[in-house]
mmCIF file of C-alpha atoms in Angstrom:
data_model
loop_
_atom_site.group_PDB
_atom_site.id
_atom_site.type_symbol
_atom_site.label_atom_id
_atom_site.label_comp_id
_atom_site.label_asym_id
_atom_site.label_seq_id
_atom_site.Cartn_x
_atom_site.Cartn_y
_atom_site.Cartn_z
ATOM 1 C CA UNK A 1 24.647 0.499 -0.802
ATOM 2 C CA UNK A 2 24.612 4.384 -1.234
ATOM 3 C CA UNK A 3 21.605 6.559 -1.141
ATOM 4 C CA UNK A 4 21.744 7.137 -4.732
ATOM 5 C CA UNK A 5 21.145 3.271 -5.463
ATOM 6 C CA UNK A 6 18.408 3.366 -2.646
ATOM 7 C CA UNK A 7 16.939 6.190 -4.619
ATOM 8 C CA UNK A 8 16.870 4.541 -7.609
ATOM 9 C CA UNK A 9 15.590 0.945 -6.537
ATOM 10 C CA UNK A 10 12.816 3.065 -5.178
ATOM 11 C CA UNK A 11 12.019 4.516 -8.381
ATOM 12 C CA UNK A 12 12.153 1.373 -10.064
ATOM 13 C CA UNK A 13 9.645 0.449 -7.916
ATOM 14 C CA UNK A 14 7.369 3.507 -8.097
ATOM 15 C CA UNK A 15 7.349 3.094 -11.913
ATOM 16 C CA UNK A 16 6.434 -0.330 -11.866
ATOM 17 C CA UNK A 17 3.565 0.660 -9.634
ATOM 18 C CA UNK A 18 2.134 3.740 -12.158
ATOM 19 C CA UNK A 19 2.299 1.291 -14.811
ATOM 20 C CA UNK A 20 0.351 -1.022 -12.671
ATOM 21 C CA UNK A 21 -2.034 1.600 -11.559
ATOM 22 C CA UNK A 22 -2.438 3.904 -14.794
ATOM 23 C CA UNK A 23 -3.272 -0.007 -16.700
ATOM 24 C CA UNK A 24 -4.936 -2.450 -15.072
ATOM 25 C CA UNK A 25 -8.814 -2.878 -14.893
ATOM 26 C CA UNK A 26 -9.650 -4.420 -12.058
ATOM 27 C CA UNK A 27 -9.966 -2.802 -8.519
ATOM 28 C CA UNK A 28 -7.720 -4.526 -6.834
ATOM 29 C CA UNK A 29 -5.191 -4.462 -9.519
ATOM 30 C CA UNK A 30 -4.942 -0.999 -9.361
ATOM 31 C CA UNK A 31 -4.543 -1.267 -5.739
ATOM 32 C CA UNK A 32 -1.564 -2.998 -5.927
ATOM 33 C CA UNK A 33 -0.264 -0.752 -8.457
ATOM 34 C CA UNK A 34 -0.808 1.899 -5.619
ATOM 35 C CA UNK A 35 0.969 0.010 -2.869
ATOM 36 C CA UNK A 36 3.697 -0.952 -4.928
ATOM 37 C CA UNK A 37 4.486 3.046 -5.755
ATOM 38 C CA UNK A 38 3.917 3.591 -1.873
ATOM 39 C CA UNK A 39 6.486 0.861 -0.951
ATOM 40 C CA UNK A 40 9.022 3.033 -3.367
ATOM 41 C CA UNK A 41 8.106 6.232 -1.415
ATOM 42 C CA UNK A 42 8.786 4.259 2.105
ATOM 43 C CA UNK A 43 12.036 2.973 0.641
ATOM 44 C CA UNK A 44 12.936 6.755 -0.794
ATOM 45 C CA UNK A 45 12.088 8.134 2.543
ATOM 46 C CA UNK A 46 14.192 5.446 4.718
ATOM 47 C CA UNK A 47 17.365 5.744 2.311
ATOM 48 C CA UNK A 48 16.809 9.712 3.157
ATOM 49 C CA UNK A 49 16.771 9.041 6.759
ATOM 50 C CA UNK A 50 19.459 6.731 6.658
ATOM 51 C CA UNK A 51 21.993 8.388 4.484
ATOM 52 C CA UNK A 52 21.117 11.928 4.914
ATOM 53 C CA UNK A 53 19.795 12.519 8.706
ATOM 54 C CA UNK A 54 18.981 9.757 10.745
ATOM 55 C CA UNK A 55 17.427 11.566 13.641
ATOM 56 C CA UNK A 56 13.991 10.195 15.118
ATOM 57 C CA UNK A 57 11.797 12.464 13.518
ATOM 58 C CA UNK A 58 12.195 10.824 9.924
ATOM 59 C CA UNK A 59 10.806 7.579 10.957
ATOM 60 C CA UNK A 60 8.154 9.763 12.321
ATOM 61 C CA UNK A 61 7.396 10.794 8.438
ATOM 62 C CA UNK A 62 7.672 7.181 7.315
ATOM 63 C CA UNK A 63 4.978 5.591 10.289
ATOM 64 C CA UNK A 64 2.440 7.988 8.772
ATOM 65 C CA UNK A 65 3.355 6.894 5.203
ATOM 66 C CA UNK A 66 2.605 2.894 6.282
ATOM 67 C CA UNK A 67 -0.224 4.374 8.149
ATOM 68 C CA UNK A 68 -1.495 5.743 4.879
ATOM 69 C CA UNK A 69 -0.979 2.318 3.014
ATOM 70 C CA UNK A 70 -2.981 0.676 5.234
ATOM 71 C CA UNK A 71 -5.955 3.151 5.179
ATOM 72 C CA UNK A 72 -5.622 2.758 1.229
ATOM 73 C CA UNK A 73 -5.649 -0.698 1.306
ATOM 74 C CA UNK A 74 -8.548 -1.090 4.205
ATOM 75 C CA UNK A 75 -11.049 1.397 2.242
ATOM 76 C CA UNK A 76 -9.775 0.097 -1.363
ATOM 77 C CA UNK A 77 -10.854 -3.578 -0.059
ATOM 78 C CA UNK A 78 -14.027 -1.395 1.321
ATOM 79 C CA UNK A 79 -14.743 0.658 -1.929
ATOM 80 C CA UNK A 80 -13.915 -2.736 -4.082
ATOM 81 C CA UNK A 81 -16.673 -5.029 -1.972
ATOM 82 C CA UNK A 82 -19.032 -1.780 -2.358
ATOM 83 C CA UNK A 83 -18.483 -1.792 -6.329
ATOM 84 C CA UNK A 84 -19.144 -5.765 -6.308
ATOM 85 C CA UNK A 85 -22.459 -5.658 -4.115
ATOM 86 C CA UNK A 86 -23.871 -3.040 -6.317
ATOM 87 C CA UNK A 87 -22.701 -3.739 -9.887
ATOM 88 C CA UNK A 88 -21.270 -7.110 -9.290
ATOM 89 C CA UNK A 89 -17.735 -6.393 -10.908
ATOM 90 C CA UNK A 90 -14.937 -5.560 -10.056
ATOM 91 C CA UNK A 91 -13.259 -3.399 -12.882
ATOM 92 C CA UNK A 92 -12.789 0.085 -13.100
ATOM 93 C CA UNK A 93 -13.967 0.683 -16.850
ATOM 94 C CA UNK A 94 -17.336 -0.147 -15.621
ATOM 95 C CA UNK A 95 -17.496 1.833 -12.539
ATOM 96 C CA UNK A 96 -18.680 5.009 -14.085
ATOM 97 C CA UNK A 97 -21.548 6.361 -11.344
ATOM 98 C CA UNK A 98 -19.817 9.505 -10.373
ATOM 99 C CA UNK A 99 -18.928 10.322 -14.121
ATOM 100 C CA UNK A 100 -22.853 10.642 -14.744
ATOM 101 C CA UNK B 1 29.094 -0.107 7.685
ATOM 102 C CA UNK B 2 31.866 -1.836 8.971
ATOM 103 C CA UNK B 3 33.784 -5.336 8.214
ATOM 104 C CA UNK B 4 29.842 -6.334 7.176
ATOM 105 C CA UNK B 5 29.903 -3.608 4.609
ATOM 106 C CA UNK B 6 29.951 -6.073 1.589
ATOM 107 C CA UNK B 7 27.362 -8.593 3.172
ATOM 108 C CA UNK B 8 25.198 -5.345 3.658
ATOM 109 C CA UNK B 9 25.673 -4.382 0.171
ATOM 110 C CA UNK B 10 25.205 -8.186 -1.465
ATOM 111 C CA UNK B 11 22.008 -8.263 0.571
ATOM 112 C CA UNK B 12 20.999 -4.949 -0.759
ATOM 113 C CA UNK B 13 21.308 -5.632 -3.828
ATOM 114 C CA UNK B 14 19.642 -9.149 -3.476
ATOM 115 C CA UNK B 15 16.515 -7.209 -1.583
ATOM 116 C CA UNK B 16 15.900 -5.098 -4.215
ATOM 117 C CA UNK B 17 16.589 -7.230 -7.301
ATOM 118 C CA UNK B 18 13.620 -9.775 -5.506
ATOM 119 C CA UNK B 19 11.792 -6.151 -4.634
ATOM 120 C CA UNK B 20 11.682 -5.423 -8.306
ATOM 121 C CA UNK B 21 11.564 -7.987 -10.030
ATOM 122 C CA UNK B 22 8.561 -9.762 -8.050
ATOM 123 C CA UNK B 23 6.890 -5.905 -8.394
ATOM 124 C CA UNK B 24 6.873 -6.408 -12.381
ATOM 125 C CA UNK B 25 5.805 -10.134 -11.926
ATOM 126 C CA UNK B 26 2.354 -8.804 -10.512
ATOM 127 C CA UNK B 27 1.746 -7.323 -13.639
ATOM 128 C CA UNK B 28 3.017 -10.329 -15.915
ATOM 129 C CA UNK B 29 1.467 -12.875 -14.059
ATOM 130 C CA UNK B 30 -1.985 -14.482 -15.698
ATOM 131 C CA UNK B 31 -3.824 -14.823 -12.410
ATOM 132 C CA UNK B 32 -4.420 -12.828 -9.302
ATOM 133 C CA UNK B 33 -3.584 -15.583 -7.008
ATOM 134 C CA UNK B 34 0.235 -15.388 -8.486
ATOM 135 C CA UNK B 35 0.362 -11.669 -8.646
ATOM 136 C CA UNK B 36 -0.583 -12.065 -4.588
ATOM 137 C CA UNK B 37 1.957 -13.649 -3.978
ATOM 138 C CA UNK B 38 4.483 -11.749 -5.959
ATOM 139 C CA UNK B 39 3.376 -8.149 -4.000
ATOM 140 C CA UNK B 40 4.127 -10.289 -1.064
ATOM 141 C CA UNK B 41 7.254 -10.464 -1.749
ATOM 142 C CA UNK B 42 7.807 -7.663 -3.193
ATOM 143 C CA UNK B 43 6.846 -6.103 0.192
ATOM 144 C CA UNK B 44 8.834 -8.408 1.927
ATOM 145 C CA UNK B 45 12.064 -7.753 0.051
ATOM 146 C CA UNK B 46 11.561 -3.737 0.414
ATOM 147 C CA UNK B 47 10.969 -4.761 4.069
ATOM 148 C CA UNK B 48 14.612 -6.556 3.881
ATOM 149 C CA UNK B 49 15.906 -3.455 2.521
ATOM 150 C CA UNK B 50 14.467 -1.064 5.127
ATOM 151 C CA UNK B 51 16.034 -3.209 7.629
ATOM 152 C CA UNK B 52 19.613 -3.247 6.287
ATOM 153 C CA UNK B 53 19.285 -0.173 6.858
ATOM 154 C CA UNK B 54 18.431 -0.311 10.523
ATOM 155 C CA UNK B 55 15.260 0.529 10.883
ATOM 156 C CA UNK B 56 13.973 -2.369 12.572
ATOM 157 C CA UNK B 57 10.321 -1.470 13.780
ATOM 158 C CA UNK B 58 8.977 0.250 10.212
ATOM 159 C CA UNK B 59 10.820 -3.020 8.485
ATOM 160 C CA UNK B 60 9.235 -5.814 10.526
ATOM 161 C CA UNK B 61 5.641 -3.786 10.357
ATOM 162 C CA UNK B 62 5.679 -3.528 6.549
ATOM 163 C CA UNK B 63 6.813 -7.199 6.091
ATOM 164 C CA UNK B 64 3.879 -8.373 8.708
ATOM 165 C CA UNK B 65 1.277 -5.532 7.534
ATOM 166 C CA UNK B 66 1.827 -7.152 4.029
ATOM 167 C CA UNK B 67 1.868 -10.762 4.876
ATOM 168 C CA UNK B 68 -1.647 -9.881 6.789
ATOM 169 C CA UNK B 69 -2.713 -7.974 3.474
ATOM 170 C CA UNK B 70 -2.155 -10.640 1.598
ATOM 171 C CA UNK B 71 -3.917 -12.843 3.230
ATOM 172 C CA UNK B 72 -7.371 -10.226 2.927
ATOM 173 C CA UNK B 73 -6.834 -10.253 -0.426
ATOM 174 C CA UNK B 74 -7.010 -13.709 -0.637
ATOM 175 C CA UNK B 75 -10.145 -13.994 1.101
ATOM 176 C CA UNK B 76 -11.666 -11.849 -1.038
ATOM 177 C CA UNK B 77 -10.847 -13.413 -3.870
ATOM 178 C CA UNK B 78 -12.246 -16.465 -2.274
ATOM 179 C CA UNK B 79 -15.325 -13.803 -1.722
ATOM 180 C CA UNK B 80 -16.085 -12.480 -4.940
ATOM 181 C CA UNK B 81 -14.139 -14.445 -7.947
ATOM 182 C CA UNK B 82 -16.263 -17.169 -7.678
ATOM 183 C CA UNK B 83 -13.586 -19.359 -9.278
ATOM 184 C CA UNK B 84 -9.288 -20.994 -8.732
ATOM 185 C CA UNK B 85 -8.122 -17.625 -9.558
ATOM 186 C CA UNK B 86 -4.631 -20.044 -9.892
ATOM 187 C CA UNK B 87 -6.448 -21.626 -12.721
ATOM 188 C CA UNK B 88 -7.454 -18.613 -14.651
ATOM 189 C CA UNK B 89 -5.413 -16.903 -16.734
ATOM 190 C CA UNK B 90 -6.249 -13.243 -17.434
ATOM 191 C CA UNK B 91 -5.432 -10.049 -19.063
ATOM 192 C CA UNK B 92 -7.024 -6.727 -17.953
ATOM 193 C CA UNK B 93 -5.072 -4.357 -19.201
ATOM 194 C CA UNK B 94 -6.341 -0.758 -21.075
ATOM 195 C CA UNK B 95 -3.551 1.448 -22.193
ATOM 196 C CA UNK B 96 -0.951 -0.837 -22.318
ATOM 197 C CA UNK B 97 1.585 0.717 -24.481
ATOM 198 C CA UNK B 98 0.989 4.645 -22.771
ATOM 199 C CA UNK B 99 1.455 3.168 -19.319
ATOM 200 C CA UNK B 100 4.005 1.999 -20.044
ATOM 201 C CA UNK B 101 5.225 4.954 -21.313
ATOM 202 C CA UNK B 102 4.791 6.805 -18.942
ATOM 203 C CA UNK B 103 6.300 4.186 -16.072
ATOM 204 C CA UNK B 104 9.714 4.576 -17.784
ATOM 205 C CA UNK B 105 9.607 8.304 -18.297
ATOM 206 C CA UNK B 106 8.805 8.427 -14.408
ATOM 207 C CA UNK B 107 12.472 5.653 -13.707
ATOM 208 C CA UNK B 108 14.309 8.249 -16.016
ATOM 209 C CA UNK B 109 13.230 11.489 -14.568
ATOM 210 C CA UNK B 110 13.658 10.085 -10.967
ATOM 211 C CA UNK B 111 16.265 7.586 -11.851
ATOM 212 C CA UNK B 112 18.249 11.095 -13.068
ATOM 213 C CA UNK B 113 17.297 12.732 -10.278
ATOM 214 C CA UNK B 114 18.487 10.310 -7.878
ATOM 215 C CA UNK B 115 22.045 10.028 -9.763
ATOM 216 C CA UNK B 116 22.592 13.495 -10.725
ATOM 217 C CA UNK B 117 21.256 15.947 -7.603
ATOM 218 C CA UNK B 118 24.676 16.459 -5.375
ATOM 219 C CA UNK B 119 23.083 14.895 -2.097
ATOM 220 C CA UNK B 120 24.903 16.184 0.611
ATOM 221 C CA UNK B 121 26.309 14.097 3.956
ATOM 222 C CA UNK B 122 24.903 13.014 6.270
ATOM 223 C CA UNK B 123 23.922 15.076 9.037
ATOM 224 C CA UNK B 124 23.955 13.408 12.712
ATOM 225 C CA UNK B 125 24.046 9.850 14.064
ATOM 226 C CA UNK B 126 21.385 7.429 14.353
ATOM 227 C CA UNK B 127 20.874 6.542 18.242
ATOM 228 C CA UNK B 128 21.989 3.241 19.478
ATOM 229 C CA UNK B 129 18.841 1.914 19.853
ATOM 230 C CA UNK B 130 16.454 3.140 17.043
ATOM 231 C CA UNK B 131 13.641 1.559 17.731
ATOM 232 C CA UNK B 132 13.565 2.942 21.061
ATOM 233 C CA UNK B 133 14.130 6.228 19.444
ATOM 234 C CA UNK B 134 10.981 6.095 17.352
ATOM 235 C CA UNK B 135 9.004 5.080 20.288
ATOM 236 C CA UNK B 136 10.160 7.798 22.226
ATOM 237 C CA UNK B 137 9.486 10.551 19.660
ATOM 238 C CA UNK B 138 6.046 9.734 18.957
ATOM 239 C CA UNK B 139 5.309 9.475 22.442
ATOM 240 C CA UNK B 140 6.971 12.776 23.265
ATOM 241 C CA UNK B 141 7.997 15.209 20.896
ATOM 242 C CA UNK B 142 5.668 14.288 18.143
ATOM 243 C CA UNK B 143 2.731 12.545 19.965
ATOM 244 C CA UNK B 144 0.485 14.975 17.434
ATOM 245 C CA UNK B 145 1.458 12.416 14.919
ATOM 246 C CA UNK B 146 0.136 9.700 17.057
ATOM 247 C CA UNK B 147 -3.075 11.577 18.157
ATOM 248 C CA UNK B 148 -3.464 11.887 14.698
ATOM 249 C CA UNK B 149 -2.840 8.837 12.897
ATOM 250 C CA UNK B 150 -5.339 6.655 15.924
ATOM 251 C CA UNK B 151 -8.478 8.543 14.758
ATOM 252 C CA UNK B 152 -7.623 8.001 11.287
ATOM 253 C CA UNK B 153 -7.182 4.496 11.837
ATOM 254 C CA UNK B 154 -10.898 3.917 13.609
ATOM 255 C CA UNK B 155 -12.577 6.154 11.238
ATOM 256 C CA UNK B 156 -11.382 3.794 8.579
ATOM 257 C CA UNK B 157 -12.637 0.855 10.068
ATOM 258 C CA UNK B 158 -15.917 2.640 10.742
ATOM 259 C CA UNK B 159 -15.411 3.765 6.423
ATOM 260 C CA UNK B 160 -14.721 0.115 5.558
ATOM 261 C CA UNK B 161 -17.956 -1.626 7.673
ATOM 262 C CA UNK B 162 -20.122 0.958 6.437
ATOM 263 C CA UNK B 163 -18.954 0.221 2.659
ATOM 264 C CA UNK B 164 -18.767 -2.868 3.135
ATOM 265 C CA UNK B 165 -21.965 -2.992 4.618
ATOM 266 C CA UNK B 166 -24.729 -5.411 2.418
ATOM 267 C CA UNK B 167 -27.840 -2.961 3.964
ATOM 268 C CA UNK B 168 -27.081 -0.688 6.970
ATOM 269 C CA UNK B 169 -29.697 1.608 8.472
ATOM 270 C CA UNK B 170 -29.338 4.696 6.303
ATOM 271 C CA UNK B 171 -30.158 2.148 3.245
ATOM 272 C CA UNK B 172 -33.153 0.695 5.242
ATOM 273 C CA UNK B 173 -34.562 4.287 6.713
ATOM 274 C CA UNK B 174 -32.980 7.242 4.855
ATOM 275 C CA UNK B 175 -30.132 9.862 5.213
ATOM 276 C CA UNK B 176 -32.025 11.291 8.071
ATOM 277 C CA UNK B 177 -32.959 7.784 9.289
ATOM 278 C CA UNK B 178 -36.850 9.724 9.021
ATOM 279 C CA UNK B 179 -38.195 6.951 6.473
ATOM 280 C CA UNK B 180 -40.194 3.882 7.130
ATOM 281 C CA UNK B 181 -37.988 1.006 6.974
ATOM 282 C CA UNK B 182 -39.226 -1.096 4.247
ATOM 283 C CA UNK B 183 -38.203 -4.578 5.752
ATOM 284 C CA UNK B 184 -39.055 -4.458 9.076
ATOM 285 C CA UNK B 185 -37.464 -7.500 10.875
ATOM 286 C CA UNK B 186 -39.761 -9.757 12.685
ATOM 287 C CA UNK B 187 -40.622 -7.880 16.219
ATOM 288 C CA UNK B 188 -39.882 -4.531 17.030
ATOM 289 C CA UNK B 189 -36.293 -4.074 16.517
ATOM 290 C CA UNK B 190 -35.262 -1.481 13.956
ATOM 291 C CA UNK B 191 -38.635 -0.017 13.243
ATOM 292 C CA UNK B 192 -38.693 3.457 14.554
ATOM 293 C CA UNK B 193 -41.093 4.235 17.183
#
């Protein structure tokens, strides 16, 4: 394990997730695209703290990065039930209020 | 790393292969049910990983903040699907072949990044006891971060019930909560005086 294979596991995983994010239709699809690019960025960030500087203050950086997952996930679940109540779907090609 | 080095490394490897690999499952996967439980593990792997390498608190947090997550998202498919989303196969994809795309020019441009930018060593020690570290830090020298991150996390409770909300007051009574509410409960609770 070096930082440079930490690295790139985590940008295997952040490119999974813009795939995910950039192509699927449904809400909560995209959500998990979004969580799975954020779980790269956490593991990015703790091989940085690990292998570069592993002094207090980086975990710091990655509590507000999981605190930032969760409010994405909490309003996306929010936003999603919002979308169904009104519309009744779930999928982002149809959502198209704030484009008119 | 010590003696362990190689388990570290075989487990490593192992975390992220599972971290990956379960990651492109949710995508590959015909129903939403299996593509749950593929992020979960996904999660739980990258969870694995940030353990290994020692950061015990953020590790055990994302792999119970996900398991948690997991289960919401099953509820809501329970919610709103309206149908075994086990027993559904689906495929709601739109620009399948330019996401892609771009997903592998963002692994090459990072992937080259990661490889090719002369990192240099490591500065410092981690402190024998890192959790303790953390919980030190954010209740000293960066309790900003703390006072910070607690407000964010109520007002997105307060976000998600008021989304979430079938009919709250502002739907029943206005912006300015100045309009007649047109359906007054039984008695006089919620009609404005």
């Amino acid at each position: 394990m070096s930082l440079e294979t930490v690295l790139l596991v985590a940008s295997a995983l952040l490119a999974v997730g813009v795939y995910g994010a950039l192509s699927q239709q449904v809400v909560v699809m995209v959500m998990m695209g979004l969580e799975l690019m954020i779980a790269g960025v956490l593991l990015a960030l703790g091989g940085f703290w690990w292998f570069l500087s592993p002094d207090p203050s980086g975990q710091v950086l990655l509590l507000v990065v999981l605190a930032a997952m969760t409010v994405e996930m909490a309003t996306g679940f929010a936003i999603a039930t919002l979308l169904h109540r009104r519309a009744g779907h779930d999928m982002t090609d149809m959502a198209t209020e704030l484009r008119e | 790393m010590g003696d362990a080095g190689w388990l570290v490394d075989v487990a490593f490897w192992a975390c992220s292969l599972i971290a990956v690999a379960t990651g492109v499952l949710v995508f590959v996967v015909d129903s939403m049910a299996r593509a749950t439980y593929a992020l979960a593990t996904s999660f739980i792997a990258t969870g694995g990983a940030l353990l290994l390498m020692q950061q015990s608190y953020l590790g055990v947090v994302v792999v119970l903040m996900m398991v948690m997550e997991m289960a919401v998202m099953a509820v809501y498919m329970v919610m709103f699907m309206g149908m075994n989303p086990a027993l559904m196969p689906m495929s709601m994809v739109h620009s399948h072949r330019a996401a892609i795309g771009v997903a592998v020019a963002t692994f090459v441009v990072l992937g080259s990044g990661a490889v090719l930018v002369p990192w240099p060593e490591r500065r410092g020690a981690p402190a024998p006891d890192v959790t303790e570290a953390l919980g030190t830090a954010i209740m000293e020298s960066h309790m900003l971060v703390m006072m910070v991150v607690g407000p964010v996390m109520v007002a997105t409770i307060v976000v998600g019930v008021l989304l979430s909300s079938a009919r709250t007051r502002y739907d029943r009574m206005g912006d300015d909560l100045d309009q007649p509410p047109t359906d007054p409960p039984t008695g006089r609770t919620g009609v404005r005086g």
